[in-house]
Amino acid sequence: MKKIVSLLVVALLSCQAALHAQNVDVEVEFFHLPDSVTDSYLDSLSLPKQARPNHYWMVGGYGGVSLIHAMFNPTRTLSFYPQYPVYGFSIVRHATMMNMFPNLGMEFGFQHNYEGYRFKKNKQTGITPNIEGAYEVVMEVPEVFLLTHGHLDIGEYFKILVKAGIYGGYRMNISRSGPSVAEEILNDFKDTDLRYSYGVQGGLGFGLMFDPFEFHLNVQVKWGWGSFFQPDYLSPYYYRFAYPLDGAVTFGVYYQLTPRHGHTRSQLRRMARNMVENP
């Protein structure tokens, strides 16, 4: 009995001590700015604007060779036909999209290109296809393009390029070759030929960066959505068409109009060190 009473007394004393501890006011010391630091003083401060990674402009030119090809319906046997020179220039705007993605930009430019086709002999039939006696057709096509310009920097001097977008052009200076091409259409467009070219364009490449210059090697692919001729001009009963499907290899030199601030690990460390040493 005495043990039970003793335990009850101890329990009551413990509860009383806990309640007393909860009622004790605990003073918490907060950090306070000096009285001289007022709201007006903070509003008057001019904070340095930090440069965003890969937020810059560049402009340049390039040249190379085109590999013209096409897609026909009904299908024809064709070969890739090299044609040169391909040349052009472009303006690239690198930006940090939504303050999160420093690897995307936009590229706008002009290029002198080629379109056409060259038929080759069908191995099964031994016949070389032709259109009105022409085995080979080449056209000059000045083009404009707008591309999404993606890049992945690897180290301080190397980057991988990925491009995709749209283009538009106008077919000029046609040349037809073949043993039975009519003289009047050797170097002239017919009424059934379509002159406007448009479609999608993309490519892969890599670049070397030695600020303020960059050297780019690109492989370009172009898929045209504008047929070479009216699809039904040969026969009103059969839908025939032909679209360009071309490639190009180019080398370009670009100049950075504004300073480039990369986002590689070594460059971020250098930027942080400069901010500490030169506040």
mmCIF file of C-alpha atoms in Angstrom:
data_model
loop_
_atom_site.group_PDB
_atom_site.id
_atom_site.type_symbol
_atom_site.label_atom_id
_atom_site.label_comp_id
_atom_site.label_asym_id
_atom_site.label_seq_id
_atom_site.Cartn_x
_atom_site.Cartn_y
_atom_site.Cartn_z
ATOM 1 C CA MET A 1 0.000 0.000 0.000
ATOM 2 C CA LYS A 2 2.807 2.410 0.900
ATOM 3 C CA LYS A 3 4.487 1.718 -2.439
ATOM 4 C CA ILE A 4 1.309 2.597 -4.372
ATOM 5 C CA VAL A 5 0.885 5.866 -2.439
ATOM 6 C CA SER A 6 4.531 6.756 -3.092
ATOM 7 C CA LEU A 7 4.113 6.161 -6.822
ATOM 8 C CA LEU A 8 0.999 8.350 -6.942
ATOM 9 C CA VAL A 9 2.826 11.176 -5.164
ATOM 10 C CA VAL A 10 5.736 10.990 -7.593
ATOM 11 C CA ALA A 11 3.353 11.037 -10.584
ATOM 12 C CA LEU A 12 1.505 14.101 -9.256
ATOM 13 C CA LEU A 13 4.773 15.945 -8.641
ATOM 14 C CA SER A 14 5.942 15.139 -12.208
ATOM 15 C CA CYS A 15 2.705 16.483 -13.741
ATOM 16 C CA GLN A 16 2.966 19.654 -11.713
ATOM 17 C CA ALA A 17 6.549 20.192 -12.835
ATOM 18 C CA ALA A 18 5.570 19.712 -16.494
ATOM 19 C CA LEU A 19 2.709 22.206 -16.242
ATOM 20 C CA HIS A 20 5.003 24.705 -14.574
ATOM 21 C CA ALA A 21 7.557 24.329 -17.366
ATOM 22 C CA GLN A 22 4.898 25.077 -19.990
ATOM 23 C CA ASN A 23 3.926 28.294 -18.242
ATOM 24 C CA VAL A 24 7.476 29.617 -18.184
ATOM 25 C CA ASP A 25 7.946 32.398 -20.724
ATOM 26 C CA VAL A 26 10.878 31.697 -23.036
ATOM 27 C CA GLU A 27 12.562 34.792 -24.349
ATOM 28 C CA VAL A 28 13.728 34.421 -27.986
ATOM 29 C CA GLU A 29 16.287 36.854 -29.325
ATOM 30 C CA PHE A 30 15.762 37.838 -32.997
ATOM 31 C CA PHE A 31 18.335 39.427 -35.312
ATOM 32 C CA HIS A 32 17.707 43.119 -35.926
ATOM 33 C CA LEU A 33 19.257 45.312 -38.608
ATOM 34 C CA PRO A 34 20.973 48.481 -37.464
ATOM 35 C CA ASP A 35 18.727 51.526 -37.162
ATOM 36 C CA SER A 36 20.567 53.178 -40.079
ATOM 37 C CA VAL A 37 19.346 50.475 -42.486
ATOM 38 C CA THR A 38 15.923 51.803 -43.410
ATOM 39 C CA ASP A 39 13.523 50.905 -46.201
ATOM 40 C CA SER A 40 14.507 53.981 -48.185
ATOM 41 C CA TYR A 41 18.170 53.039 -47.860
ATOM 42 C CA LEU A 42 17.497 49.511 -49.175
ATOM 43 C CA ASP A 43 15.481 50.930 -52.096
ATOM 44 C CA SER A 44 18.386 53.174 -53.075
ATOM 45 C CA LEU A 45 20.896 50.330 -53.402
ATOM 46 C CA SER A 46 22.023 49.459 -56.948
ATOM 47 C CA LEU A 47 22.566 45.711 -57.168
ATOM 48 C CA PRO A 48 24.845 44.365 -59.936
ATOM 49 C CA LYS A 49 23.046 42.564 -62.769
ATOM 50 C CA GLN A 50 24.346 39.042 -63.140
ATOM 51 C CA ALA A 51 25.037 37.720 -66.656
ATOM 52 C CA ARG A 52 22.869 34.788 -67.701
ATOM 53 C CA PRO A 53 24.567 31.639 -68.987
ATOM 54 C CA ASN A 54 24.732 31.407 -72.790
ATOM 55 C CA HIS A 55 22.810 34.628 -73.364
ATOM 56 C CA TYR A 56 24.440 36.236 -76.391
ATOM 57 C CA TRP A 57 24.257 37.054 -80.128
ATOM 58 C CA MET A 58 26.491 35.830 -82.931
ATOM 59 C CA VAL A 59 26.608 36.202 -86.717
ATOM 60 C CA GLY A 60 28.501 34.290 -89.373
ATOM 61 C CA GLY A 61 28.686 32.688 -92.788
ATOM 62 C CA TYR A 62 29.165 29.178 -94.122
ATOM 63 C CA GLY A 63 29.711 27.197 -97.290
ATOM 64 C CA GLY A 64 29.632 23.601 -98.465
ATOM 65 C CA VAL A 65 28.137 21.075 -100.847
ATOM 66 C CA SER A 66 24.554 19.889 -101.374
ATOM 67 C CA LEU A 67 23.380 16.321 -102.031
ATOM 68 C CA ILE A 68 20.127 16.644 -103.983
ATOM 69 C CA HIS A 69 17.561 13.879 -103.930
ATOM 70 C CA ALA A 70 13.769 13.503 -104.185
ATOM 71 C CA MET A 71 10.710 11.443 -103.271
ATOM 72 C CA PHE A 72 8.566 10.290 -106.224
ATOM 73 C CA ASN A 73 5.144 8.712 -106.557
ATOM 74 C CA PRO A 74 5.161 6.248 -108.225
ATOM 75 C CA THR A 75 8.592 5.419 -106.832
ATOM 76 C CA ARG A 76 11.638 5.920 -109.033
ATOM 77 C CA THR A 77 15.230 4.798 -108.586
ATOM 78 C CA LEU A 78 17.330 7.877 -107.815
ATOM 79 C CA SER A 79 20.863 8.661 -106.727
ATOM 80 C CA PHE A 80 22.250 11.386 -104.483
ATOM 81 C CA TYR A 81 23.687 14.033 -106.754
ATOM 82 C CA PRO A 82 26.341 16.434 -105.317
ATOM 83 C CA GLN A 83 25.975 20.077 -106.300
ATOM 84 C CA TYR A 84 27.947 23.132 -105.144
ATOM 85 C CA PRO A 85 28.542 25.716 -103.945
ATOM 86 C CA VAL A 86 26.046 25.960 -101.102
ATOM 87 C CA TYR A 87 26.622 29.155 -99.097
ATOM 88 C CA GLY A 88 24.752 31.389 -96.705
ATOM 89 C CA PHE A 89 24.798 33.440 -93.520
ATOM 90 C CA SER A 90 22.773 33.449 -90.329
ATOM 91 C CA ILE A 91 22.177 35.340 -87.083
ATOM 92 C CA VAL A 92 21.930 33.308 -83.882
ATOM 93 C CA ARG A 93 20.351 34.499 -80.658
ATOM 94 C CA HIS A 94 21.258 32.357 -77.655
ATOM 95 C CA ALA A 95 18.962 32.754 -74.655
ATOM 96 C CA THR A 96 18.034 31.212 -71.322
ATOM 97 C CA MET A 97 14.426 30.156 -71.801
ATOM 98 C CA MET A 98 12.218 30.671 -68.710
ATOM 99 C CA ASN A 99 15.441 31.259 -66.716
ATOM 100 C CA MET A 100 15.897 27.476 -66.686
ATOM 101 C CA PHE A 101 17.138 26.196 -70.067
ATOM 102 C CA PRO A 102 20.414 27.786 -71.244
ATOM 103 C CA ASN A 103 20.838 25.408 -74.196
ATOM 104 C CA LEU A 104 18.314 26.799 -76.702
ATOM 105 C CA GLY A 105 18.256 29.723 -79.107
ATOM 106 C CA MET A 106 16.909 30.873 -82.472
ATOM 107 C CA GLU A 107 18.706 31.034 -85.834
ATOM 108 C CA PHE A 108 17.533 33.071 -88.817
ATOM 109 C CA GLY A 109 19.328 33.247 -92.129
ATOM 110 C CA PHE A 110 19.616 32.955 -95.904
ATOM 111 C CA GLN A 111 21.287 30.328 -98.070
ATOM 112 C CA HIS A 112 21.880 29.597 -101.742
ATOM 113 C CA ASN A 113 20.945 25.965 -102.306
ATOM 114 C CA TYR A 114 19.958 23.471 -105.018
ATOM 115 C CA GLU A 115 17.067 21.090 -105.676
ATOM 116 C CA GLY A 116 16.420 18.464 -108.306
ATOM 117 C CA TYR A 117 16.855 14.786 -109.033
ATOM 118 C CA ARG A 118 18.910 12.302 -111.023
ATOM 119 C CA PHE A 119 17.406 8.994 -112.130
ATOM 120 C CA LYS A 120 19.483 5.834 -112.239
ATOM 121 C CA LYS A 121 18.965 2.625 -114.127
ATOM 122 C CA ASN A 122 16.597 0.108 -112.615
ATOM 123 C CA LYS A 123 18.586 -3.095 -112.088
ATOM 124 C CA GLN A 124 15.551 -5.318 -112.598
ATOM 125 C CA THR A 125 14.218 -3.741 -115.801
ATOM 126 C CA GLY A 126 17.405 -2.178 -117.167
ATOM 127 C CA ILE A 127 15.467 1.018 -117.910
ATOM 128 C CA THR A 128 16.502 4.490 -116.754
ATOM 129 C CA PRO A 129 13.390 6.523 -115.810
ATOM 130 C CA ASN A 130 12.893 9.980 -117.294
ATOM 131 C CA ILE A 131 10.368 12.787 -117.334
ATOM 132 C CA GLU A 132 9.799 14.091 -120.866
ATOM 133 C CA GLY A 133 13.250 12.833 -121.829
ATOM 134 C CA ALA A 134 15.087 14.349 -118.820
ATOM 135 C CA TYR A 135 17.199 11.993 -116.732
ATOM 136 C CA GLU A 136 18.577 14.788 -114.578
ATOM 137 C CA VAL A 137 17.128 18.134 -113.379
ATOM 138 C CA VAL A 138 18.935 20.754 -111.267
ATOM 139 C CA MET A 139 17.503 24.052 -109.993
ATOM 140 C CA GLU A 140 19.055 26.919 -108.030
ATOM 141 C CA VAL A 141 16.991 27.776 -104.949
ATOM 142 C CA PRO A 142 17.626 30.834 -102.752
ATOM 143 C CA GLU A 143 16.103 30.133 -99.341
ATOM 144 C CA VAL A 144 15.370 31.733 -95.987
ATOM 145 C CA PHE A 145 15.045 29.684 -92.808
ATOM 146 C CA LEU A 146 14.091 29.969 -89.132
ATOM 147 C CA LEU A 147 15.471 27.270 -86.830
ATOM 148 C CA THR A 148 15.548 26.351 -83.179
ATOM 149 C CA HIS A 149 19.259 26.283 -82.381
ATOM 150 C CA GLY A 150 20.108 23.843 -79.589
ATOM 151 C CA HIS A 151 23.599 23.317 -78.247
ATOM 152 C CA LEU A 152 25.263 21.232 -75.555
ATOM 153 C CA ASP A 153 28.587 22.603 -74.328
ATOM 154 C CA ILE A 154 31.194 19.959 -73.524
ATOM 155 C CA GLY A 155 34.100 21.588 -71.748
ATOM 156 C CA GLU A 156 35.187 25.121 -72.502
ATOM 157 C CA TYR A 157 35.909 24.849 -76.234
ATOM 158 C CA PHE A 158 33.596 22.170 -77.695
ATOM 159 C CA LYS A 159 29.835 21.896 -78.209
ATOM 160 C CA ILE A 160 27.293 19.709 -80.024
ATOM 161 C CA LEU A 161 24.682 21.422 -82.244
ATOM 162 C CA VAL A 162 21.091 20.334 -82.948
ATOM 163 C CA LYS A 163 18.819 22.359 -85.275
ATOM 164 C CA ALA A 164 15.211 22.058 -86.446
ATOM 165 C CA GLY A 165 12.782 24.465 -88.115
ATOM 166 C CA ILE A 166 11.194 25.641 -91.348
ATOM 167 C CA TYR A 167 12.395 27.098 -94.647
ATOM 168 C CA GLY A 168 11.016 28.714 -97.787
ATOM 169 C CA GLY A 169 12.547 29.344 -101.208
ATOM 170 C CA TYR A 170 12.010 30.022 -104.914
ATOM 171 C CA ARG A 171 13.278 27.750 -107.712
ATOM 172 C CA MET A 172 15.405 29.471 -110.360
ATOM 173 C CA ASN A 173 17.677 28.647 -113.327
ATOM 174 C CA ILE A 174 16.560 25.122 -114.163
ATOM 175 C CA SER A 175 18.829 22.788 -116.139
ATOM 176 C CA ARG A 176 17.618 19.510 -117.700
ATOM 177 C CA SER A 177 19.828 16.773 -119.132
ATOM 178 C CA GLY A 178 18.906 13.810 -121.282
ATOM 179 C CA PRO A 179 19.181 12.431 -124.822
ATOM 180 C CA SER A 180 15.631 13.357 -125.827
ATOM 181 C CA VAL A 181 14.829 16.578 -123.958
ATOM 182 C CA ALA A 182 13.058 19.167 -126.086
ATOM 183 C CA GLU A 183 15.261 22.172 -126.850
ATOM 184 C CA GLU A 184 12.695 24.684 -125.610
ATOM 185 C CA ILE A 185 12.628 23.250 -122.051
ATOM 186 C CA LEU A 186 16.337 22.532 -121.541
ATOM 187 C CA ASN A 187 16.794 25.693 -119.459
ATOM 188 C CA ASP A 188 13.247 26.977 -119.035
ATOM 189 C CA PHE A 189 10.405 26.231 -116.643
ATOM 190 C CA LYS A 190 7.145 24.927 -118.045
ATOM 191 C CA ASP A 191 3.699 26.177 -117.077
ATOM 192 C CA THR A 192 3.168 22.981 -115.112
ATOM 193 C CA ASP A 193 6.335 23.420 -113.039
ATOM 194 C CA LEU A 194 5.908 24.776 -109.492
ATOM 195 C CA ARG A 195 8.423 27.422 -108.445
ATOM 196 C CA TYR A 196 7.893 27.826 -104.680
ATOM 197 C CA SER A 197 9.720 25.528 -102.287
ATOM 198 C CA TYR A 198 8.972 25.154 -98.570
ATOM 199 C CA GLY A 199 9.158 22.537 -95.838
ATOM 200 C CA VAL A 200 11.126 21.514 -92.751
ATOM 201 C CA GLN A 201 14.858 21.600 -92.191
ATOM 202 C CA GLY A 202 17.171 20.301 -89.477
ATOM 203 C CA GLY A 203 20.601 18.974 -88.787
ATOM 204 C CA LEU A 204 23.393 17.949 -86.455
ATOM 205 C CA GLY A 205 26.904 19.253 -85.999
ATOM 206 C CA PHE A 206 29.622 20.325 -83.632
ATOM 207 C CA GLY A 207 31.415 23.561 -82.901
ATOM 208 C CA LEU A 208 34.765 24.779 -81.616
ATOM 209 C CA MET A 209 34.684 27.946 -79.488
ATOM 210 C CA PHE A 210 37.645 30.275 -79.231
ATOM 211 C CA ASP A 211 35.936 33.449 -78.026
ATOM 212 C CA PRO A 212 34.921 35.589 -79.814
ATOM 213 C CA PHE A 213 35.070 33.168 -82.806
ATOM 214 C CA GLU A 214 33.250 29.874 -83.312
ATOM 215 C CA PHE A 215 33.777 27.241 -86.021
ATOM 216 C CA HIS A 216 30.809 25.025 -86.930
ATOM 217 C CA LEU A 217 30.616 21.837 -89.007
ATOM 218 C CA ASN A 218 27.010 20.848 -89.830
ATOM 219 C CA VAL A 219 25.137 18.099 -91.643
ATOM 220 C CA GLN A 220 21.809 19.478 -92.896
ATOM 221 C CA VAL A 221 18.674 17.591 -93.998
ATOM 222 C CA LYS A 222 15.814 19.305 -95.881
ATOM 223 C CA TRP A 223 12.404 17.769 -96.549
ATOM 224 C CA GLY A 224 10.380 19.833 -99.011
ATOM 225 C CA TRP A 225 6.584 19.968 -99.013
ATOM 226 C CA GLY A 226 6.269 21.771 -102.349
ATOM 227 C CA SER A 227 6.095 19.451 -105.373
ATOM 228 C CA PHE A 228 8.338 20.033 -108.405
ATOM 229 C CA PHE A 229 5.352 19.996 -110.764
ATOM 230 C CA GLN A 230 1.572 19.880 -110.783
ATOM 231 C CA PRO A 231 0.699 16.390 -109.562
ATOM 232 C CA ASP A 232 -1.828 15.588 -112.284
ATOM 233 C CA TYR A 233 -0.357 17.267 -115.359
ATOM 234 C CA LEU A 234 0.860 14.037 -117.007
ATOM 235 C CA SER A 235 -2.467 12.238 -116.641
ATOM 236 C CA PRO A 236 -5.844 13.237 -115.203
ATOM 237 C CA TYR A 237 -6.320 9.681 -113.926
ATOM 238 C CA TYR A 238 -3.165 9.206 -111.827
ATOM 239 C CA TYR A 239 -1.820 11.401 -109.006
ATOM 240 C CA ARG A 240 1.917 11.801 -109.553
ATOM 241 C CA PHE A 241 4.140 14.006 -107.407
ATOM 242 C CA ALA A 242 7.790 14.588 -106.494
ATOM 243 C CA TYR A 243 9.157 16.370 -103.420
ATOM 244 C CA PRO A 244 12.740 17.382 -102.587
ATOM 245 C CA LEU A 245 14.621 15.389 -99.956
ATOM 246 C CA ASP A 246 18.105 16.883 -99.814
ATOM 247 C CA GLY A 247 21.179 16.972 -97.623
ATOM 248 C CA ALA A 248 24.136 19.324 -97.264
ATOM 249 C CA VAL A 249 27.482 19.440 -95.478
ATOM 250 C CA THR A 250 28.672 22.929 -94.505
ATOM 251 C CA PHE A 251 31.470 24.602 -92.575
ATOM 252 C CA GLY A 252 30.946 28.033 -91.030
ATOM 253 C CA VAL A 253 32.749 30.752 -89.088
ATOM 254 C CA TYR A 254 30.794 32.821 -86.542
ATOM 255 C CA TYR A 255 31.612 35.920 -84.508
ATOM 256 C CA GLN A 256 30.146 36.563 -81.053
ATOM 257 C CA LEU A 257 28.605 40.047 -81.053
ATOM 258 C CA THR A 258 28.156 40.010 -77.267
ATOM 259 C CA PRO A 259 30.247 38.181 -74.633
ATOM 260 C CA ARG A 260 29.486 34.530 -74.085
ATOM 261 C CA HIS A 261 29.046 33.269 -70.524
ATOM 262 C CA GLY A 262 29.117 29.497 -70.534
ATOM 263 C CA HIS A 263 27.570 27.157 -68.029
ATOM 264 C CA THR A 264 30.176 24.429 -67.711
ATOM 265 C CA ARG A 265 31.418 23.589 -64.236
ATOM 266 C CA SER A 266 34.819 25.187 -64.700
ATOM 267 C CA GLN A 267 33.272 28.381 -66.090
ATOM 268 C CA LEU A 268 30.810 28.633 -63.183
ATOM 269 C CA ARG A 269 33.695 28.268 -60.707
ATOM 270 C CA ARG A 270 35.607 31.015 -62.523
ATOM 271 C CA MET A 271 32.565 33.329 -62.478
ATOM 272 C CA ALA A 272 32.033 32.710 -58.746
ATOM 273 C CA ARG A 273 35.706 33.423 -58.010
ATOM 274 C CA ASN A 274 35.566 36.671 -59.980
ATOM 275 C CA MET A 275 32.444 37.763 -58.094
ATOM 276 C CA VAL A 276 34.209 37.191 -54.757
ATOM 277 C CA GLU A 277 37.497 38.817 -55.756
ATOM 278 C CA ASN A 278 35.899 41.752 -57.609
ATOM 279 C CA PRO A 279 32.629 42.532 -55.801
#
